[in-house]
Amino acid sequence: MSGNLQAFFKTIIVQMKLSIARPMFQFVIWISPFFYATITYFVYGGQSPEKIFQYVVLGSGFMGLWTSIVYSSASDINRERYYGTLENIFVAPVSFSYIIMGKIVGNTIWGFVSMHLSFIYLRFVFNLEYPMLEPLLIVSAHLAVVISISVFAFVMALLFTLSKQAEALMNFIEYPIFLICGFLFPIVILPTWLQPFSAILPPTWAIELLRTVTNSASTSTQIIQAFVILIAITTIYVGIAFVAYKAVDRKARIDGKLGVY
């Protein structure tokens, strides 16, 4: 195994340990899913079981996932900056991209723990019935979602690397993404001018894929289409990430301003 890959997997393990040791992150993973799930259940409680699953179970679960992603993109970058270690990580022999992706994947795994904790809570506390699902299809969808969300988070992390206001940006983007990407409602009810912004964001298609594969009425064509769209937009963001990384790397090395001051 190459040094970069070894560092990537080690970073995932270390990041998971460091993240869950922080009280705020513990709240995000263990407590906030209950609030999200309860509130959304009371909003959709009178709807059909299918709509409840689509927007209460998946929606509230994805809110917890997204919150953990935001933390990995912004908060961890900001923390490294204030610890005085961001510059060291950036110029280390191991590529900075592998370290950041390791942090993101580590927090994404915790995000999926939060997401499934919400599923369990809704199932046993509110006695919700869940549809029978094809295991291979669900695993494939989860894998596609993890990759897509991680790539999107990586792009955000690169932008936050150059900004000394990462904490403020983190707080700013968390809830707008809930709304723009349609976690709790169909994006078609958004203003027409806002819907194109929804269409270019991976979280929109990530949750749409999960809704499609868990909908018993979905045809094979619809499922394949959902996978293709998510893979396509993820590929575009991989290209954006590559270009952005080169630009950030060059600017950071020229300016030398990754620290607090």
PDB file of C-alpha atoms in Angstrom:
ATOM      1  CA  MET A   1       0.000   0.000   0.000  1.00  0.00           C
ATOM      2  CA  SER A   2       1.381   3.432  -0.951  1.00  0.00           C
ATOM      3  CA  GLY A   3       2.187   6.023   1.684  1.00  0.00           C
ATOM      4  CA  ASN A   4      -0.710   8.252   0.605  1.00  0.00           C
ATOM      5  CA  LEU A   5      -3.286   5.468   0.864  1.00  0.00           C
ATOM      6  CA  GLN A   6      -1.888   4.317   4.184  1.00  0.00           C
ATOM      7  CA  ALA A   7      -2.164   7.871   5.509  1.00  0.00           C
ATOM      8  CA  PHE A   8      -5.716   8.092   4.134  1.00  0.00           C
ATOM      9  CA  PHE A   9      -6.944   5.041   6.056  1.00  0.00           C
ATOM     10  CA  LYS A  10      -5.046   6.024   9.200  1.00  0.00           C
ATOM     11  CA  THR A  11      -6.594   9.495   9.011  1.00  0.00           C
ATOM     12  CA  ILE A  12     -10.088   7.981   8.834  1.00  0.00           C
ATOM     13  CA  ILE A  13      -9.496   6.047  12.061  1.00  0.00           C
ATOM     14  CA  VAL A  14      -7.848   8.946  13.896  1.00  0.00           C
ATOM     15  CA  GLN A  15     -10.514  11.397  12.711  1.00  0.00           C
ATOM     16  CA  MET A  16     -13.343   9.176  13.933  1.00  0.00           C
ATOM     17  CA  LYS A  17     -11.728   8.953  17.369  1.00  0.00           C
ATOM     18  CA  LEU A  18     -11.025  12.685  17.602  1.00  0.00           C
ATOM     19  CA  SER A  19     -14.462  13.719  16.349  1.00  0.00           C
ATOM     20  CA  ILE A  20     -16.491  11.573  18.712  1.00  0.00           C
ATOM     21  CA  ALA A  21     -14.374  12.771  21.655  1.00  0.00           C
ATOM     22  CA  ARG A  22     -15.750  16.314  21.223  1.00  0.00           C
ATOM     23  CA  PRO A  23     -18.997  17.071  23.132  1.00  0.00           C
ATOM     24  CA  MET A  24     -20.463  19.135  20.283  1.00  0.00           C
ATOM     25  CA  PHE A  25     -19.912  16.368  17.756  1.00  0.00           C
ATOM     26  CA  GLN A  26     -21.405  13.850  20.196  1.00  0.00           C
ATOM     27  CA  PHE A  27     -24.515  16.033  20.277  1.00  0.00           C
ATOM     28  CA  VAL A  28     -24.615  16.123  16.469  1.00  0.00           C
ATOM     29  CA  ILE A  29     -24.356  12.332  16.182  1.00  0.00           C
ATOM     30  CA  TRP A  30     -26.264  11.020  19.214  1.00  0.00           C
ATOM     31  CA  ILE A  31     -28.821  13.719  20.097  1.00  0.00           C
ATOM     32  CA  SER A  32     -29.709  15.918  17.118  1.00  0.00           C
ATOM     33  CA  PRO A  33     -31.150  12.992  15.064  1.00  0.00           C
ATOM     34  CA  PHE A  34     -33.903  12.642  17.671  1.00  0.00           C
ATOM     35  CA  PHE A  35     -34.839  16.316  17.320  1.00  0.00           C
ATOM     36  CA  TYR A  36     -34.795  16.219  13.513  1.00  0.00           C
ATOM     37  CA  ALA A  37     -36.811  12.991  13.409  1.00  0.00           C
ATOM     38  CA  THR A  38     -39.404  14.121  15.964  1.00  0.00           C
ATOM     39  CA  ILE A  39     -40.014  17.504  14.351  1.00  0.00           C
ATOM     40  CA  THR A  40     -40.348  16.080  10.840  1.00  0.00           C
ATOM     41  CA  TYR A  41     -42.661  13.331  12.080  1.00  0.00           C
ATOM     42  CA  PHE A  42     -45.037  15.906  13.571  1.00  0.00           C
ATOM     43  CA  VAL A  43     -44.979  17.800  10.263  1.00  0.00           C
ATOM     44  CA  TYR A  44     -45.748  14.732   8.115  1.00  0.00           C
ATOM     45  CA  GLY A  45     -47.496  12.528  10.689  1.00  0.00           C
ATOM     46  CA  GLY A  46     -50.845  12.650   8.896  1.00  0.00           C
ATOM     47  CA  GLN A  47     -49.446  11.741   5.474  1.00  0.00           C
ATOM     48  CA  SER A  48     -49.258   8.360   3.746  1.00  0.00           C
ATOM     49  CA  PRO A  49     -46.702   5.811   5.030  1.00  0.00           C
ATOM     50  CA  GLU A  50     -44.710   6.189   1.811  1.00  0.00           C
ATOM     51  CA  LYS A  51     -44.461   9.980   2.136  1.00  0.00           C
ATOM     52  CA  ILE A  52     -43.535   9.633   5.810  1.00  0.00           C
ATOM     53  CA  PHE A  53     -40.692   7.297   4.875  1.00  0.00           C
ATOM     54  CA  GLN A  54     -39.527   9.507   2.003  1.00  0.00           C
ATOM     55  CA  TYR A  55     -39.468  12.782   3.931  1.00  0.00           C
ATOM     56  CA  VAL A  56     -39.429  11.903   7.634  1.00  0.00           C
ATOM     57  CA  VAL A  57     -37.163   8.856   7.743  1.00  0.00           C
ATOM     58  CA  LEU A  58     -34.838   9.700   4.849  1.00  0.00           C
ATOM     59  CA  GLY A  59     -35.144  13.475   5.231  1.00  0.00           C
ATOM     60  CA  SER A  60     -34.349  13.663   8.934  1.00  0.00           C
ATOM     61  CA  GLY A  61     -31.623  11.046   8.545  1.00  0.00           C
ATOM     62  CA  PHE A  62     -29.994  13.023   5.759  1.00  0.00           C
ATOM     63  CA  MET A  63     -30.098  16.181   7.878  1.00  0.00           C
ATOM     64  CA  GLY A  64     -27.941  14.435  10.474  1.00  0.00           C
ATOM     65  CA  LEU A  65     -25.607  13.183   7.747  1.00  0.00           C
ATOM     66  CA  TRP A  66     -25.227  16.640   6.234  1.00  0.00           C
ATOM     67  CA  THR A  67     -24.497  18.253   9.614  1.00  0.00           C
ATOM     68  CA  SER A  68     -21.597  15.871  10.178  1.00  0.00           C
ATOM     69  CA  ILE A  69     -20.315  16.596   6.659  1.00  0.00           C
ATOM     70  CA  VAL A  70     -20.338  20.345   7.264  1.00  0.00           C
ATOM     71  CA  TYR A  71     -18.268  19.797  10.388  1.00  0.00           C
ATOM     72  CA  SER A  72     -15.684  17.792   8.473  1.00  0.00           C
ATOM     73  CA  SER A  73     -15.481  20.399   5.709  1.00  0.00           C
ATOM     74  CA  ALA A  74     -15.262  23.572   7.776  1.00  0.00           C
ATOM     75  CA  SER A  75     -14.870  22.983  11.471  1.00  0.00           C
ATOM     76  CA  ASP A  76     -11.947  20.574  11.167  1.00  0.00           C
ATOM     77  CA  ILE A  77     -10.112  22.874   8.763  1.00  0.00           C
ATOM     78  CA  ASN A  78     -10.644  25.775  11.141  1.00  0.00           C
ATOM     79  CA  ARG A  79      -9.521  23.672  14.104  1.00  0.00           C
ATOM     80  CA  GLU A  80      -6.275  22.721  12.376  1.00  0.00           C
ATOM     81  CA  ARG A  81      -5.719  26.411  11.606  1.00  0.00           C
ATOM     82  CA  TYR A  82      -6.114  27.472  15.236  1.00  0.00           C
ATOM     83  CA  TYR A  83      -3.974  24.585  16.468  1.00  0.00           C
ATOM     84  CA  GLY A  84      -1.248  25.847  14.158  1.00  0.00           C
ATOM     85  CA  THR A  85      -1.065  22.507  12.336  1.00  0.00           C
ATOM     86  CA  LEU A  86      -2.784  23.376   9.039  1.00  0.00           C
ATOM     87  CA  GLU A  87       0.454  24.597   7.473  1.00  0.00           C
ATOM     88  CA  ASN A  88       2.264  21.433   8.611  1.00  0.00           C
ATOM     89  CA  ILE A  89      -0.411  19.178   7.140  1.00  0.00           C
ATOM     90  CA  PHE A  90      -0.398  21.152   3.909  1.00  0.00           C
ATOM     91  CA  VAL A  91       3.342  20.768   3.296  1.00  0.00           C
ATOM     92  CA  ALA A  92       3.695  17.230   4.701  1.00  0.00           C
ATOM     93  CA  PRO A  93       5.140  14.515   2.396  1.00  0.00           C
ATOM     94  CA  VAL A  94       1.677  12.937   2.288  1.00  0.00           C
ATOM     95  CA  SER A  95      -0.625  14.778  -0.112  1.00  0.00           C
ATOM     96  CA  PHE A  96      -2.941  17.266   1.617  1.00  0.00           C
ATOM     97  CA  SER A  97      -5.855  15.898  -0.423  1.00  0.00           C
ATOM     98  CA  TYR A  98      -5.528  12.437   1.154  1.00  0.00           C
ATOM     99  CA  ILE A  99      -5.536  13.909   4.665  1.00  0.00           C
ATOM    100  CA  ILE A 100      -8.624  16.025   4.006  1.00  0.00           C
ATOM    101  CA  MET A 101     -10.478  13.159   2.321  1.00  0.00           C
ATOM    102  CA  GLY A 102      -9.608  10.919   5.259  1.00  0.00           C
ATOM    103  CA  LYS A 103     -11.131  13.454   7.646  1.00  0.00           C
ATOM    104  CA  ILE A 104     -14.235  13.772   5.483  1.00  0.00           C
ATOM    105  CA  VAL A 105     -14.770  10.021   5.120  1.00  0.00           C
ATOM    106  CA  GLY A 106     -14.267   9.539   8.861  1.00  0.00           C
ATOM    107  CA  ASN A 107     -16.958  12.078   9.669  1.00  0.00           C
ATOM    108  CA  THR A 108     -19.186  10.732   6.890  1.00  0.00           C
ATOM    109  CA  ILE A 109     -19.120   7.309   8.535  1.00  0.00           C
ATOM    110  CA  TRP A 110     -20.269   8.928  11.781  1.00  0.00           C
ATOM    111  CA  GLY A 111     -22.916  10.747   9.737  1.00  0.00           C
ATOM    112  CA  PHE A 112     -24.306   7.430   8.527  1.00  0.00           C
ATOM    113  CA  VAL A 113     -24.360   6.207  12.129  1.00  0.00           C
ATOM    114  CA  SER A 114     -26.457   9.279  12.964  1.00  0.00           C
ATOM    115  CA  MET A 115     -28.678   8.647   9.945  1.00  0.00           C
ATOM    116  CA  HIS A 116     -29.419   5.041  10.890  1.00  0.00           C
ATOM    117  CA  LEU A 117     -29.906   5.986  14.536  1.00  0.00           C
ATOM    118  CA  SER A 118     -32.725   8.218  13.302  1.00  0.00           C
ATOM    119  CA  PHE A 119     -34.180   5.255  11.368  1.00  0.00           C
ATOM    120  CA  ILE A 120     -34.157   3.057  14.489  1.00  0.00           C
ATOM    121  CA  TYR A 121     -35.675   5.797  16.647  1.00  0.00           C
ATOM    122  CA  LEU A 122     -38.570   6.389  14.236  1.00  0.00           C
ATOM    123  CA  ARG A 123     -39.182   2.668  13.809  1.00  0.00           C
ATOM    124  CA  PHE A 124     -39.511   1.821  17.496  1.00  0.00           C
ATOM    125  CA  VAL A 125     -40.730   5.075  19.077  1.00  0.00           C
ATOM    126  CA  PHE A 126     -43.280   6.064  16.415  1.00  0.00           C
ATOM    127  CA  ASN A 127     -43.865   2.508  15.171  1.00  0.00           C
ATOM    128  CA  LEU A 128     -43.270   3.383  11.529  1.00  0.00           C
ATOM    129  CA  GLU A 129     -43.413   0.634   8.939  1.00  0.00           C
ATOM    130  CA  TYR A 130     -40.456   0.478   6.564  1.00  0.00           C
ATOM    131  CA  PRO A 131     -40.657  -1.026   3.059  1.00  0.00           C
ATOM    132  CA  MET A 132     -38.889  -4.256   2.177  1.00  0.00           C
ATOM    133  CA  LEU A 133     -35.653  -3.335   0.443  1.00  0.00           C
ATOM    134  CA  GLU A 134     -33.234  -5.108  -1.887  1.00  0.00           C
ATOM    135  CA  PRO A 135     -29.980  -5.374   0.147  1.00  0.00           C
ATOM    136  CA  LEU A 136     -27.590  -5.149  -2.819  1.00  0.00           C
ATOM    137  CA  LEU A 137     -29.438  -2.132  -4.209  1.00  0.00           C
ATOM    138  CA  ILE A 138     -29.385  -0.334  -0.853  1.00  0.00           C
ATOM    139  CA  VAL A 139     -25.681  -1.037  -0.317  1.00  0.00           C
ATOM    140  CA  SER A 140     -24.896   0.235  -3.828  1.00  0.00           C
ATOM    141  CA  ALA A 141     -26.962   3.372  -3.242  1.00  0.00           C
ATOM    142  CA  HIS A 142     -25.260   4.010   0.106  1.00  0.00           C
ATOM    143  CA  LEU A 143     -21.837   3.627  -1.502  1.00  0.00           C
ATOM    144  CA  ALA A 144     -22.748   6.051  -4.291  1.00  0.00           C
ATOM    145  CA  VAL A 145     -24.059   8.548  -1.734  1.00  0.00           C
ATOM    146  CA  VAL A 146     -20.918   8.299   0.431  1.00  0.00           C
ATOM    147  CA  ILE A 147     -18.648   8.941  -2.564  1.00  0.00           C
ATOM    148  CA  SER A 148     -20.771  11.798  -3.898  1.00  0.00           C
ATOM    149  CA  ILE A 149     -21.155  13.583  -0.568  1.00  0.00           C
ATOM    150  CA  SER A 150     -17.456  13.121   0.229  1.00  0.00           C
ATOM    151  CA  VAL A 151     -16.407  14.666  -3.093  1.00  0.00           C
ATOM    152  CA  PHE A 152     -18.751  17.616  -2.516  1.00  0.00           C
ATOM    153  CA  ALA A 153     -17.383  18.060   1.012  1.00  0.00           C
ATOM    154  CA  PHE A 154     -13.834  17.964  -0.371  1.00  0.00           C
ATOM    155  CA  VAL A 155     -14.600  20.861  -2.720  1.00  0.00           C
ATOM    156  CA  MET A 156     -16.022  22.849   0.197  1.00  0.00           C
ATOM    157  CA  ALA A 157     -13.026  21.987   2.380  1.00  0.00           C
ATOM    158  CA  LEU A 158     -10.660  23.390  -0.248  1.00  0.00           C
ATOM    159  CA  LEU A 159     -12.575  26.667  -0.293  1.00  0.00           C
ATOM    160  CA  PHE A 160     -12.581  26.797   3.506  1.00  0.00           C
ATOM    161  CA  THR A 161      -8.827  26.177   3.545  1.00  0.00           C
ATOM    162  CA  LEU A 162      -8.181  29.642   2.117  1.00  0.00           C
ATOM    163  CA  SER A 163     -10.831  31.401   4.222  1.00  0.00           C
ATOM    164  CA  LYS A 164     -10.227  32.560   7.776  1.00  0.00           C
ATOM    165  CA  GLN A 165     -14.008  32.693   8.255  1.00  0.00           C
ATOM    166  CA  ALA A 166     -14.606  28.949   7.888  1.00  0.00           C
ATOM    167  CA  GLU A 167     -16.646  28.769  11.101  1.00  0.00           C
ATOM    168  CA  ALA A 168     -19.044  31.485   9.938  1.00  0.00           C
ATOM    169  CA  LEU A 169     -19.367  29.881   6.503  1.00  0.00           C
ATOM    170  CA  MET A 170     -20.096  26.517   8.137  1.00  0.00           C
ATOM    171  CA  ASN A 171     -22.973  27.998  10.139  1.00  0.00           C
ATOM    172  CA  PHE A 172     -24.220  29.816   7.051  1.00  0.00           C
ATOM    173  CA  ILE A 173     -24.468  26.860   4.662  1.00  0.00           C
ATOM    174  CA  GLU A 174     -25.847  24.165   6.985  1.00  0.00           C
ATOM    175  CA  TYR A 175     -29.550  25.042   6.942  1.00  0.00           C
ATOM    176  CA  PRO A 176     -29.792  26.506   3.417  1.00  0.00           C
ATOM    177  CA  ILE A 177     -28.663  23.118   2.064  1.00  0.00           C
ATOM    178  CA  PHE A 178     -31.497  21.460   4.029  1.00  0.00           C
ATOM    179  CA  LEU A 179     -33.907  23.663   2.100  1.00  0.00           C
ATOM    180  CA  ILE A 180     -32.314  23.970  -1.335  1.00  0.00           C
ATOM    181  CA  CYS A 181     -31.618  20.243  -1.709  1.00  0.00           C
ATOM    182  CA  GLY A 182     -35.133  19.210  -0.680  1.00  0.00           C
ATOM    183  CA  PHE A 183     -34.316  17.066   2.334  1.00  0.00           C
ATOM    184  CA  LEU A 184     -37.784  17.628   3.801  1.00  0.00           C
ATOM    185  CA  PHE A 185     -39.899  18.442   0.756  1.00  0.00           C
ATOM    186  CA  PRO A 186     -39.855  18.132  -3.051  1.00  0.00           C
ATOM    187  CA  ILE A 187     -37.676  20.765  -4.680  1.00  0.00           C
ATOM    188  CA  VAL A 188     -40.457  21.468  -7.195  1.00  0.00           C
ATOM    189  CA  ILE A 189     -42.189  23.620  -4.564  1.00  0.00           C
ATOM    190  CA  LEU A 190     -39.173  25.936  -4.411  1.00  0.00           C
ATOM    191  CA  PRO A 191     -39.242  29.183  -6.416  1.00  0.00           C
ATOM    192  CA  THR A 192     -38.472  28.550 -10.072  1.00  0.00           C
ATOM    193  CA  TRP A 193     -35.325  30.684  -9.978  1.00  0.00           C
ATOM    194  CA  LEU A 194     -33.944  28.602  -7.093  1.00  0.00           C
ATOM    195  CA  GLN A 195     -34.470  25.143  -8.593  1.00  0.00           C
ATOM    196  CA  PRO A 196     -31.410  25.281 -10.921  1.00  0.00           C
ATOM    197  CA  PHE A 197     -29.223  25.747  -7.828  1.00  0.00           C
ATOM    198  CA  SER A 198     -30.762  22.592  -6.367  1.00  0.00           C
ATOM    199  CA  ALA A 199     -30.031  20.689  -9.567  1.00  0.00           C
ATOM    200  CA  ILE A 200     -26.288  21.374  -9.487  1.00  0.00           C
ATOM    201  CA  LEU A 201     -25.746  20.217  -5.881  1.00  0.00           C
ATOM    202  CA  PRO A 202     -24.863  16.535  -5.234  1.00  0.00           C
ATOM    203  CA  PRO A 203     -26.921  16.248  -1.985  1.00  0.00           C
ATOM    204  CA  THR A 204     -30.080  16.856  -4.043  1.00  0.00           C
ATOM    205  CA  TRP A 205     -29.413  13.808  -6.200  1.00  0.00           C
ATOM    206  CA  ALA A 206     -28.002  11.752  -3.343  1.00  0.00           C
ATOM    207  CA  ILE A 207     -31.236  11.872  -1.371  1.00  0.00           C
ATOM    208  CA  GLU A 208     -33.222  11.511  -4.597  1.00  0.00           C
ATOM    209  CA  LEU A 209     -31.364   8.257  -5.280  1.00  0.00           C
ATOM    210  CA  LEU A 210     -32.219   6.928  -1.813  1.00  0.00           C
ATOM    211  CA  ARG A 211     -35.863   7.882  -2.283  1.00  0.00           C
ATOM    212  CA  THR A 212     -35.965   6.192  -5.673  1.00  0.00           C
ATOM    213  CA  VAL A 213     -34.415   2.888  -4.560  1.00  0.00           C
ATOM    214  CA  THR A 214     -36.669   2.720  -1.478  1.00  0.00           C
ATOM    215  CA  ASN A 215     -39.843   3.464  -3.424  1.00  0.00           C
ATOM    216  CA  SER A 216     -41.648   0.235  -4.285  1.00  0.00           C
ATOM    217  CA  ALA A 217     -43.251   1.950  -7.277  1.00  0.00           C
ATOM    218  CA  SER A 218     -39.911   2.844  -8.880  1.00  0.00           C
ATOM    219  CA  THR A 219     -39.123   1.080 -12.142  1.00  0.00           C
ATOM    220  CA  SER A 220     -35.711  -0.266 -13.121  1.00  0.00           C
ATOM    221  CA  THR A 221     -35.360   2.611 -15.576  1.00  0.00           C
ATOM    222  CA  GLN A 222     -36.004   5.190 -12.848  1.00  0.00           C
ATOM    223  CA  ILE A 223     -33.494   3.540 -10.519  1.00  0.00           C
ATOM    224  CA  ILE A 224     -30.816   3.387 -13.225  1.00  0.00           C
ATOM    225  CA  GLN A 225     -31.529   7.003 -14.132  1.00  0.00           C
ATOM    226  CA  ALA A 226     -31.112   8.078 -10.490  1.00  0.00           C
ATOM    227  CA  PHE A 227     -27.762   6.274 -10.299  1.00  0.00           C
ATOM    228  CA  VAL A 228     -26.576   7.748 -13.607  1.00  0.00           C
ATOM    229  CA  ILE A 229     -27.460  11.316 -12.597  1.00  0.00           C
ATOM    230  CA  LEU A 230     -25.680  11.024  -9.253  1.00  0.00           C
ATOM    231  CA  ILE A 231     -22.604   9.420 -10.831  1.00  0.00           C
ATOM    232  CA  ALA A 232     -22.533  12.090 -13.550  1.00  0.00           C
ATOM    233  CA  ILE A 233     -22.727  15.041 -11.162  1.00  0.00           C
ATOM    234  CA  THR A 234     -20.172  13.379  -8.869  1.00  0.00           C
ATOM    235  CA  THR A 235     -17.808  13.014 -11.828  1.00  0.00           C
ATOM    236  CA  ILE A 236     -18.224  16.717 -12.595  1.00  0.00           C
ATOM    237  CA  TYR A 237     -17.384  17.583  -8.997  1.00  0.00           C
ATOM    238  CA  VAL A 238     -14.323  15.330  -9.133  1.00  0.00           C
ATOM    239  CA  GLY A 239     -13.118  17.488 -12.024  1.00  0.00           C
ATOM    240  CA  ILE A 240     -13.931  20.649 -10.078  1.00  0.00           C
ATOM    241  CA  ALA A 241     -12.091  19.251  -7.053  1.00  0.00           C
ATOM    242  CA  PHE A 242      -8.994  18.499  -9.148  1.00  0.00           C
ATOM    243  CA  VAL A 243      -8.875  22.003 -10.627  1.00  0.00           C
ATOM    244  CA  ALA A 244      -9.687  23.642  -7.283  1.00  0.00           C
ATOM    245  CA  TYR A 245      -6.994  21.655  -5.482  1.00  0.00           C
ATOM    246  CA  LYS A 246      -4.336  22.774  -7.949  1.00  0.00           C
ATOM    247  CA  ALA A 247      -5.481  26.402  -7.603  1.00  0.00           C
ATOM    248  CA  VAL A 248      -5.634  26.289  -3.795  1.00  0.00           C
ATOM    249  CA  ASP A 249      -2.252  24.565  -3.582  1.00  0.00           C
ATOM    250  CA  ARG A 250      -0.630  27.203  -5.776  1.00  0.00           C
ATOM    251  CA  LYS A 251      -2.231  30.148  -3.973  1.00  0.00           C
ATOM    252  CA  ALA A 252      -1.436  28.787  -0.508  1.00  0.00           C
ATOM    253  CA  ARG A 253       2.220  28.225  -1.386  1.00  0.00           C
ATOM    254  CA  ILE A 254       2.565  31.700  -2.904  1.00  0.00           C
ATOM    255  CA  ASP A 255       0.711  33.636  -0.196  1.00  0.00           C
ATOM    256  CA  GLY A 256       1.700  31.486   2.785  1.00  0.00           C
ATOM    257  CA  LYS A 257      -1.387  32.595   4.725  1.00  0.00           C
ATOM    258  CA  LEU A 258      -2.975  29.386   5.975  1.00  0.00           C
ATOM    259  CA  GLY A 259      -2.436  30.278   9.632  1.00  0.00           C
ATOM    260  CA  VAL A 260      -4.607  32.376  11.926  1.00  0.00           C
ATOM    261  CA  TYR A 261      -2.618  35.551  11.244  1.00  0.00           C
TER     262      TYR A 261
END
